[in-house]
């Protein structure tokens, strides 16, 4: 049984309008104010309603779309990683690489290398299903993931050094 959000169909249509705009132009800047304007609701109402409807805050949703597109370009093109970073909406190569690694667990170059080595050919699975299966799941913010990793590293170091 699917648990649907307790939101009106009209509000869900408005939220989908903003989500569709982000999907169509994920390389663009999408501050909450712009998304709220597209949805014809206030910024606070938009942010709260979007997370309730789709399970992620708007910014995290946009990050997943950008990383998905970058992974696809790494697999299917020979574009330099710098060009991929800028064409998917990142302003800094360093931020792109760090966020990409935090979300996927691999560097962009590693993804490209792995895909070329495997040379997998997709079967009769629809592209939309493949895309959904490969979508990164951002249940935590990137900074929260980094803090947890640092804490785990510190704890393991303390265990090694304690008598």
Short mmCIF file of N, CA and C in Angstrom, two decimals:
data_model
loop_
_atom_site.label_atom_id
_atom_site.label_comp_id
_atom_site.label_asym_id
_atom_site.label_seq_id
_atom_site.Cartn_x
_atom_site.Cartn_y
_atom_site.Cartn_z
N UNK A 1 0.84 -1.17 0.00
CA UNK A 1 0.00 0.00 0.00
C UNK A 1 0.89 1.25 0.00
N UNK A 2 0.59 2.18 -0.86
CA UNK A 2 1.36 3.41 -0.99
C UNK A 2 0.81 4.44 -0.02
N UNK A 3 1.72 5.09 0.70
CA UNK A 3 1.33 6.13 1.64
C UNK A 3 1.42 7.47 0.92
N UNK A 4 0.27 8.02 0.52
CA UNK A 4 0.25 9.29 -0.19
C UNK A 4 0.26 10.45 0.80
N UNK A 5 0.92 11.53 0.45
CA UNK A 5 0.94 12.69 1.34
C UNK A 5 -0.48 13.27 1.48
N UNK A 6 -0.72 13.88 2.62
CA UNK A 6 -2.02 14.49 2.89
C UNK A 6 -2.05 15.89 2.32
N UNK A 7 -1.97 16.00 1.01
CA UNK A 7 -1.97 17.28 0.34
C UNK A 7 -3.05 17.29 -0.73
N UNK A 8 -3.55 18.44 -1.01
CA UNK A 8 -4.62 18.55 -2.00
C UNK A 8 -4.06 18.24 -3.39
N UNK A 9 -4.90 17.73 -4.26
CA UNK A 9 -4.46 17.47 -5.64
C UNK A 9 -3.95 18.74 -6.34
N UNK A 10 -4.57 19.87 -6.03
CA UNK A 10 -4.13 21.14 -6.64
C UNK A 10 -2.70 21.48 -6.20
N UNK A 11 -2.40 21.33 -4.91
CA UNK A 11 -1.05 21.60 -4.42
C UNK A 11 -0.05 20.62 -5.04
N UNK A 12 -0.42 19.35 -5.13
CA UNK A 12 0.48 18.36 -5.73
C UNK A 12 0.76 18.70 -7.19
N UNK A 13 -0.24 19.17 -7.93
CA UNK A 13 -0.01 19.60 -9.32
C UNK A 13 0.98 20.76 -9.37
N UNK A 14 0.84 21.68 -8.44
CA UNK A 14 1.75 22.83 -8.40
C UNK A 14 3.18 22.39 -8.07
N UNK A 15 3.30 21.46 -7.13
CA UNK A 15 4.62 20.95 -6.76
C UNK A 15 5.24 20.18 -7.93
N UNK A 16 4.42 19.41 -8.62
CA UNK A 16 4.92 18.68 -9.79
C UNK A 16 5.39 19.63 -10.89
N UNK A 17 4.73 20.76 -11.01
CA UNK A 17 5.14 21.76 -11.99
C UNK A 17 6.57 22.22 -11.69
N UNK A 18 6.86 22.49 -10.43
CA UNK A 18 8.21 22.92 -10.04
C UNK A 18 9.21 21.78 -10.22
N UNK A 19 8.81 20.57 -9.85
CA UNK A 19 9.69 19.41 -10.00
C UNK A 19 10.00 19.17 -11.47
N UNK A 20 9.01 19.30 -12.33
CA UNK A 20 9.23 19.13 -13.77
C UNK A 20 10.18 20.19 -14.31
N UNK A 21 10.07 21.40 -13.82
CA UNK A 21 10.98 22.46 -14.26
C UNK A 21 12.42 22.13 -13.85
N UNK A 22 12.59 21.62 -12.62
CA UNK A 22 13.93 21.24 -12.17
C UNK A 22 14.46 20.10 -13.03
N UNK A 23 13.60 19.12 -13.34
CA UNK A 23 14.03 17.99 -14.17
C UNK A 23 14.46 18.45 -15.56
N UNK A 24 13.70 19.37 -16.13
CA UNK A 24 13.99 19.83 -17.49
C UNK A 24 15.23 20.71 -17.56
N UNK A 25 15.55 21.42 -16.50
CA UNK A 25 16.68 22.35 -16.52
C UNK A 25 17.46 22.25 -15.22
N UNK A 26 17.93 21.05 -14.90
CA UNK A 26 18.64 20.85 -13.63
C UNK A 26 19.97 21.60 -13.59
N UNK A 27 20.47 22.02 -14.73
CA UNK A 27 21.72 22.78 -14.78
C UNK A 27 21.54 24.23 -14.32
N UNK A 28 20.29 24.69 -14.24
CA UNK A 28 20.02 26.06 -13.83
C UNK A 28 19.97 26.17 -12.31
N UNK A 29 20.08 27.40 -11.83
CA UNK A 29 19.94 27.65 -10.39
C UNK A 29 18.45 27.60 -10.05
N UNK A 30 18.10 26.89 -8.99
CA UNK A 30 16.70 26.76 -8.57
C UNK A 30 16.57 27.06 -7.09
N UNK A 31 16.71 28.33 -6.70
CA UNK A 31 16.50 28.66 -5.28
C UNK A 31 15.02 28.44 -4.93
N UNK A 32 14.75 28.24 -3.66
CA UNK A 32 13.39 27.98 -3.20
C UNK A 32 12.45 29.11 -3.63
N UNK A 33 12.94 30.34 -3.65
CA UNK A 33 12.08 31.46 -4.05
C UNK A 33 11.59 31.29 -5.48
N UNK A 34 12.45 30.83 -6.38
CA UNK A 34 12.06 30.61 -7.78
C UNK A 34 11.07 29.46 -7.89
N UNK A 35 11.34 28.38 -7.16
CA UNK A 35 10.45 27.21 -7.19
C UNK A 35 9.08 27.55 -6.61
N UNK A 36 9.07 28.32 -5.55
CA UNK A 36 7.80 28.73 -4.93
C UNK A 36 7.01 29.59 -5.90
N UNK A 37 7.70 30.44 -6.64
CA UNK A 37 7.02 31.29 -7.63
C UNK A 37 6.39 30.42 -8.73
N UNK A 38 7.12 29.40 -9.20
CA UNK A 38 6.58 28.49 -10.21
C UNK A 38 5.34 27.77 -9.68
N UNK A 39 5.36 27.44 -8.39
CA UNK A 39 4.25 26.71 -7.77
C UNK A 39 3.14 27.61 -7.25
N UNK A 40 3.36 28.91 -7.27
CA UNK A 40 2.37 29.88 -6.78
C UNK A 40 2.02 29.66 -5.32
N UNK A 41 3.04 29.40 -4.50
CA UNK A 41 2.86 29.28 -3.05
C UNK A 41 4.02 30.01 -2.37
N UNK A 42 3.92 30.19 -1.06
CA UNK A 42 5.01 30.85 -0.34
C UNK A 42 6.24 29.94 -0.27
N UNK A 43 7.39 30.54 -0.01
CA UNK A 43 8.64 29.77 0.06
C UNK A 43 8.60 28.71 1.15
N UNK A 44 8.16 29.08 2.35
CA UNK A 44 8.12 28.12 3.46
C UNK A 44 7.14 27.00 3.16
N UNK A 45 5.98 27.34 2.62
CA UNK A 45 4.98 26.33 2.29
C UNK A 45 5.50 25.40 1.21
N UNK A 46 6.18 25.97 0.21
CA UNK A 46 6.73 25.15 -0.86
C UNK A 46 7.75 24.15 -0.32
N UNK A 47 8.73 24.64 0.44
CA UNK A 47 9.80 23.77 0.95
C UNK A 47 9.23 22.64 1.80
N UNK A 48 8.32 22.97 2.67
CA UNK A 48 7.71 21.96 3.55
C UNK A 48 6.88 20.96 2.74
N UNK A 49 6.08 21.45 1.82
CA UNK A 49 5.19 20.60 1.03
C UNK A 49 5.97 19.72 0.06
N UNK A 50 7.04 20.26 -0.53
CA UNK A 50 7.85 19.48 -1.47
C UNK A 50 8.48 18.29 -0.76
N UNK A 51 9.03 18.53 0.42
CA UNK A 51 9.65 17.44 1.17
C UNK A 51 8.61 16.39 1.57
N UNK A 52 7.45 16.83 1.97
CA UNK A 52 6.39 15.90 2.35
C UNK A 52 5.95 15.07 1.14
N UNK A 53 5.83 15.70 -0.01
CA UNK A 53 5.33 15.02 -1.21
C UNK A 53 6.36 14.08 -1.83
N UNK A 54 7.63 14.49 -1.86
CA UNK A 54 8.64 13.73 -2.59
C UNK A 54 9.72 13.10 -1.73
N UNK A 55 9.68 13.35 -0.43
CA UNK A 55 10.61 12.69 0.48
C UNK A 55 11.98 13.33 0.60
N UNK A 56 12.24 14.37 -0.17
CA UNK A 56 13.52 15.07 -0.13
C UNK A 56 13.28 16.56 -0.19
N UNK A 57 14.14 17.34 0.45
CA UNK A 57 14.05 18.79 0.27
C UNK A 57 14.39 19.13 -1.20
N UNK A 58 13.91 20.26 -1.69
CA UNK A 58 14.15 20.61 -3.10
C UNK A 58 15.63 20.62 -3.49
N UNK A 59 16.50 21.13 -2.63
CA UNK A 59 17.92 21.19 -2.98
C UNK A 59 18.53 19.80 -3.15
N UNK A 60 18.18 18.88 -2.27
CA UNK A 60 18.70 17.51 -2.40
C UNK A 60 18.16 16.83 -3.65
N UNK A 61 16.89 17.10 -3.96
CA UNK A 61 16.32 16.54 -5.18
C UNK A 61 17.11 17.05 -6.39
N UNK A 62 17.40 18.35 -6.42
CA UNK A 62 18.16 18.93 -7.52
C UNK A 62 19.56 18.31 -7.61
N UNK A 63 20.19 18.09 -6.47
CA UNK A 63 21.52 17.45 -6.48
C UNK A 63 21.46 16.06 -7.10
N UNK A 64 20.43 15.28 -6.76
CA UNK A 64 20.31 13.93 -7.34
C UNK A 64 20.15 14.01 -8.85
N UNK A 65 19.37 14.96 -9.33
CA UNK A 65 19.18 15.10 -10.78
C UNK A 65 20.50 15.47 -11.45
N UNK A 66 21.26 16.37 -10.85
CA UNK A 66 22.54 16.78 -11.44
C UNK A 66 23.54 15.63 -11.46
N UNK A 67 23.59 14.87 -10.38
CA UNK A 67 24.52 13.75 -10.32
C UNK A 67 24.09 12.66 -11.31
N UNK A 68 22.79 12.40 -11.42
CA UNK A 68 22.30 11.43 -12.41
C UNK A 68 22.75 11.80 -13.81
N UNK A 69 22.57 13.07 -14.16
CA UNK A 69 22.95 13.54 -15.49
C UNK A 69 24.46 13.42 -15.69
N UNK A 70 25.24 13.75 -14.67
CA UNK A 70 26.70 13.65 -14.76
C UNK A 70 27.12 12.19 -14.97
N UNK A 71 26.51 11.27 -14.24
CA UNK A 71 26.84 9.85 -14.40
C UNK A 71 26.53 9.40 -15.83
N UNK A 72 25.39 9.82 -16.35
CA UNK A 72 25.03 9.46 -17.73
C UNK A 72 26.04 10.01 -18.72
N UNK A 73 26.44 11.26 -18.55
CA UNK A 73 27.43 11.85 -19.46
C UNK A 73 28.79 11.16 -19.33
N UNK A 74 29.17 10.77 -18.12
CA UNK A 74 30.42 10.04 -17.93
C UNK A 74 30.39 8.71 -18.67
N UNK A 75 29.26 8.04 -18.63
CA UNK A 75 29.11 6.74 -19.28
C UNK A 75 29.07 6.84 -20.80
N UNK A 76 28.32 7.83 -21.28
CA UNK A 76 27.95 7.83 -22.69
C UNK A 76 28.73 8.80 -23.57
N UNK A 77 29.59 9.63 -22.98
CA UNK A 77 30.34 10.59 -23.79
C UNK A 77 31.81 10.55 -23.43
N UNK A 78 32.59 11.23 -24.24
CA UNK A 78 34.02 11.39 -23.96
C UNK A 78 34.33 12.80 -23.50
N UNK A 79 33.29 13.54 -23.10
CA UNK A 79 33.51 14.91 -22.61
C UNK A 79 34.45 14.91 -21.42
N UNK A 80 35.31 15.91 -21.32
CA UNK A 80 36.16 16.02 -20.12
C UNK A 80 35.28 16.21 -18.88
N UNK A 81 35.76 15.74 -17.76
CA UNK A 81 34.99 15.83 -16.51
C UNK A 81 34.68 17.28 -16.17
N UNK A 82 35.60 18.19 -16.46
CA UNK A 82 35.36 19.61 -16.21
C UNK A 82 34.13 20.09 -16.99
N UNK A 83 34.04 19.72 -18.26
CA UNK A 83 32.90 20.13 -19.08
C UNK A 83 31.60 19.53 -18.54
N UNK A 84 31.66 18.29 -18.10
CA UNK A 84 30.47 17.65 -17.53
C UNK A 84 30.03 18.39 -16.27
N UNK A 85 30.99 18.74 -15.43
CA UNK A 85 30.66 19.46 -14.18
C UNK A 85 29.94 20.76 -14.49
N UNK A 86 30.48 21.55 -15.39
CA UNK A 86 29.88 22.85 -15.69
C UNK A 86 28.55 22.70 -16.44
N UNK A 87 28.44 21.71 -17.31
CA UNK A 87 27.20 21.55 -18.08
C UNK A 87 26.05 21.01 -17.23
N UNK A 88 26.37 20.41 -16.09
CA UNK A 88 25.31 19.90 -15.21
C UNK A 88 24.98 20.87 -14.08
N UNK A 89 25.52 22.08 -14.14
CA UNK A 89 25.09 23.12 -13.21
C UNK A 89 26.03 23.43 -12.07
N UNK A 90 27.21 22.84 -12.05
CA UNK A 90 28.16 23.12 -10.96
C UNK A 90 29.00 24.32 -11.34
N UNK A 91 29.28 25.17 -10.38
CA UNK A 91 30.11 26.35 -10.63
C UNK A 91 31.57 26.10 -10.31
N UNK A 92 31.84 25.03 -9.57
CA UNK A 92 33.20 24.72 -9.15
C UNK A 92 33.48 23.24 -9.36
N UNK A 93 34.61 22.95 -9.98
CA UNK A 93 34.99 21.56 -10.22
C UNK A 93 35.23 20.84 -8.89
N UNK A 94 35.80 21.54 -7.92
CA UNK A 94 36.06 20.94 -6.61
C UNK A 94 34.78 20.55 -5.90
N UNK A 95 33.79 21.44 -5.93
CA UNK A 95 32.51 21.14 -5.30
C UNK A 95 31.83 19.97 -6.00
N UNK A 96 31.89 19.96 -7.33
CA UNK A 96 31.32 18.85 -8.10
C UNK A 96 31.96 17.53 -7.69
N UNK A 97 33.28 17.49 -7.69
CA UNK A 97 33.98 16.24 -7.37
C UNK A 97 33.70 15.76 -5.96
N UNK A 98 33.71 16.67 -5.00
CA UNK A 98 33.47 16.31 -3.60
C UNK A 98 32.04 15.82 -3.41
N UNK A 99 31.07 16.54 -3.97
CA UNK A 99 29.68 16.15 -3.83
C UNK A 99 29.42 14.84 -4.56
N UNK A 100 29.98 14.69 -5.75
CA UNK A 100 29.83 13.46 -6.54
C UNK A 100 30.33 12.27 -5.73
N UNK A 101 31.50 12.40 -5.15
CA UNK A 101 32.11 11.33 -4.35
C UNK A 101 31.27 11.05 -3.10
N UNK A 102 30.77 12.09 -2.46
CA UNK A 102 29.96 11.91 -1.25
C UNK A 102 28.66 11.16 -1.56
N UNK A 103 28.08 11.42 -2.72
CA UNK A 103 26.80 10.82 -3.06
C UNK A 103 26.96 9.42 -3.64
N UNK A 104 27.90 9.26 -4.57
CA UNK A 104 28.04 7.97 -5.26
C UNK A 104 29.05 7.04 -4.60
N UNK A 105 29.95 7.60 -3.81
CA UNK A 105 31.00 6.79 -3.19
C UNK A 105 32.22 6.62 -4.10
N UNK A 106 32.18 7.19 -5.29
CA UNK A 106 33.28 7.07 -6.24
C UNK A 106 33.58 8.43 -6.86
N UNK A 107 34.79 8.57 -7.37
CA UNK A 107 35.16 9.78 -8.10
C UNK A 107 34.60 9.70 -9.51
N UNK A 108 34.36 10.83 -10.16
CA UNK A 108 33.84 10.79 -11.53
C UNK A 108 34.72 9.97 -12.48
N UNK A 109 36.03 10.10 -12.36
CA UNK A 109 36.93 9.33 -13.22
C UNK A 109 36.81 7.83 -12.99
N UNK A 110 36.58 7.42 -11.74
CA UNK A 110 36.41 6.00 -11.43
C UNK A 110 35.15 5.44 -12.07
N UNK A 111 34.08 6.24 -12.06
CA UNK A 111 32.82 5.81 -12.68
C UNK A 111 33.05 5.58 -14.17
N UNK A 112 33.70 6.54 -14.81
CA UNK A 112 33.96 6.41 -16.26
C UNK A 112 34.83 5.19 -16.54
N UNK A 113 35.87 4.98 -15.77
CA UNK A 113 36.76 3.84 -15.96
C UNK A 113 36.03 2.52 -15.78
N UNK A 114 35.23 2.44 -14.73
CA UNK A 114 34.48 1.22 -14.44
C UNK A 114 33.50 0.89 -15.57
N UNK A 115 32.80 1.89 -16.05
CA UNK A 115 31.82 1.67 -17.11
C UNK A 115 32.49 1.24 -18.41
N UNK A 116 33.62 1.81 -18.71
CA UNK A 116 34.32 1.43 -19.95
C UNK A 116 34.88 0.02 -19.85
N UNK A 117 35.33 -0.36 -18.66
CA UNK A 117 35.87 -1.70 -18.48
C UNK A 117 34.77 -2.75 -18.59
N UNK A 118 33.62 -2.44 -18.07
CA UNK A 118 32.52 -3.40 -18.07
C UNK A 118 31.86 -3.54 -19.44
N UNK A 119 31.73 -2.41 -20.16
CA UNK A 119 31.08 -2.40 -21.46
C UNK A 119 29.76 -3.19 -21.46
N UNK A 120 28.95 -2.86 -20.47
CA UNK A 120 27.65 -3.52 -20.37
C UNK A 120 26.69 -2.97 -21.40
N UNK A 121 25.87 -3.85 -21.93
CA UNK A 121 24.83 -3.42 -22.85
C UNK A 121 23.49 -3.66 -22.16
N UNK A 122 22.69 -2.58 -22.05
CA UNK A 122 21.40 -2.75 -21.36
C UNK A 122 20.49 -3.71 -22.11
N UNK A 123 19.76 -4.50 -21.34
CA UNK A 123 18.80 -5.42 -21.91
C UNK A 123 17.51 -4.71 -22.24
N UNK A 124 16.44 -5.45 -22.25
CA UNK A 124 15.15 -4.86 -22.63
C UNK A 124 14.47 -4.09 -21.49
N UNK A 125 15.25 -3.56 -20.57
CA UNK A 125 14.69 -2.79 -19.46
C UNK A 125 14.51 -1.35 -19.94
N UNK A 126 13.33 -0.76 -19.73
CA UNK A 126 13.12 0.62 -20.16
C UNK A 126 14.10 1.58 -19.50
N UNK A 127 14.48 2.61 -20.24
CA UNK A 127 15.45 3.58 -19.74
C UNK A 127 14.98 4.26 -18.46
N UNK A 128 13.66 4.51 -18.34
CA UNK A 128 13.16 5.18 -17.14
C UNK A 128 13.35 4.30 -15.90
N UNK A 129 13.24 2.98 -16.06
CA UNK A 129 13.44 2.06 -14.94
C UNK A 129 14.92 2.02 -14.56
N UNK A 130 15.79 1.97 -15.56
CA UNK A 130 17.23 1.99 -15.29
C UNK A 130 17.63 3.27 -14.57
N UNK A 131 17.11 4.39 -15.04
CA UNK A 131 17.43 5.67 -14.43
C UNK A 131 16.98 5.72 -12.97
N UNK A 132 15.79 5.24 -12.69
CA UNK A 132 15.27 5.25 -11.32
C UNK A 132 16.11 4.34 -10.43
N UNK A 133 16.54 3.20 -10.95
CA UNK A 133 17.33 2.25 -10.16
C UNK A 133 18.71 2.80 -9.84
N UNK A 134 19.23 3.65 -10.72
CA UNK A 134 20.57 4.19 -10.52
C UNK A 134 20.57 5.55 -9.85
N UNK A 135 19.40 6.04 -9.50
CA UNK A 135 19.28 7.36 -8.88
C UNK A 135 19.91 7.34 -7.49
N UNK A 136 20.78 8.30 -7.18
CA UNK A 136 21.35 8.34 -5.84
C UNK A 136 20.29 8.67 -4.80
N UNK A 137 20.38 8.06 -3.66
CA UNK A 137 19.42 8.29 -2.58
C UNK A 137 20.04 9.21 -1.55
N UNK A 138 19.53 10.40 -1.46
CA UNK A 138 20.05 11.38 -0.52
C UNK A 138 19.10 11.50 0.65
N UNK A 139 19.24 10.59 1.60
CA UNK A 139 18.40 10.66 2.79
C UNK A 139 19.05 11.53 3.85
N UNK A 140 20.34 11.82 3.65
CA UNK A 140 21.07 12.69 4.57
C UNK A 140 21.75 13.76 3.76
N UNK A 141 21.99 14.90 4.39
CA UNK A 141 22.71 15.95 3.69
C UNK A 141 24.18 15.52 3.55
N UNK A 142 24.84 16.08 2.56
CA UNK A 142 26.23 15.74 2.28
C UNK A 142 27.10 16.08 3.49
N UNK A 143 26.85 17.22 4.12
CA UNK A 143 27.66 17.60 5.27
C UNK A 143 27.42 16.65 6.45
N UNK A 144 26.20 16.14 6.59
CA UNK A 144 25.90 15.19 7.66
C UNK A 144 26.65 13.88 7.42
N UNK A 145 26.72 13.43 6.15
CA UNK A 145 27.47 12.22 5.83
C UNK A 145 28.95 12.40 6.16
N UNK A 146 29.49 13.58 5.83
CA UNK A 146 30.92 13.84 6.12
C UNK A 146 31.19 13.81 7.62
N UNK A 147 30.29 14.44 8.41
CA UNK A 147 30.47 14.45 9.87
C UNK A 147 30.46 13.03 10.42
N UNK A 148 29.56 12.19 9.94
CA UNK A 148 29.49 10.80 10.40
C UNK A 148 30.77 10.04 10.05
N UNK A 149 31.28 10.26 8.84
CA UNK A 149 32.53 9.60 8.43
C UNK A 149 33.69 10.04 9.31
N UNK A 150 33.76 11.33 9.59
CA UNK A 150 34.82 11.85 10.45
C UNK A 150 34.71 11.27 11.86
N UNK A 151 33.49 11.18 12.37
CA UNK A 151 33.26 10.61 13.70
C UNK A 151 33.67 9.14 13.73
N UNK A 152 33.31 8.38 12.70
CA UNK A 152 33.70 6.97 12.63
C UNK A 152 35.21 6.81 12.57
N UNK A 153 35.87 7.67 11.81
CA UNK A 153 37.33 7.63 11.71
C UNK A 153 37.96 7.94 13.07
N UNK A 154 37.44 8.95 13.75
CA UNK A 154 37.95 9.33 15.07
C UNK A 154 37.74 8.19 16.06
N UNK A 155 36.57 7.57 16.06
CA UNK A 155 36.28 6.47 16.99
C UNK A 155 37.21 5.28 16.74
N UNK A 156 37.44 4.93 15.46
CA UNK A 156 38.33 3.81 15.18
C UNK A 156 39.76 4.14 15.57
N UNK A 157 40.17 5.39 15.41
CA UNK A 157 41.51 5.80 15.82
C UNK A 157 41.66 5.73 17.34
N UNK A 158 40.62 6.13 18.08
CA UNK A 158 40.66 6.07 19.54
C UNK A 158 40.73 4.62 20.04
N UNK A 159 40.00 3.73 19.37
CA UNK A 159 40.04 2.31 19.75
C UNK A 159 41.43 1.71 19.53
N UNK A 160 42.08 2.14 18.44
CA UNK A 160 43.41 1.61 18.13
C UNK A 160 44.45 2.11 19.12
N UNK A 161 44.30 3.34 19.60
CA UNK A 161 45.32 3.94 20.46
C UNK A 161 45.08 3.71 21.94
N UNK A 162 43.88 3.28 22.32
CA UNK A 162 43.61 3.08 23.75
C UNK A 162 44.13 1.71 24.19
N UNK A 163 44.66 1.64 25.45
CA UNK A 163 45.25 0.37 25.93
C UNK A 163 44.24 -0.68 26.28
#
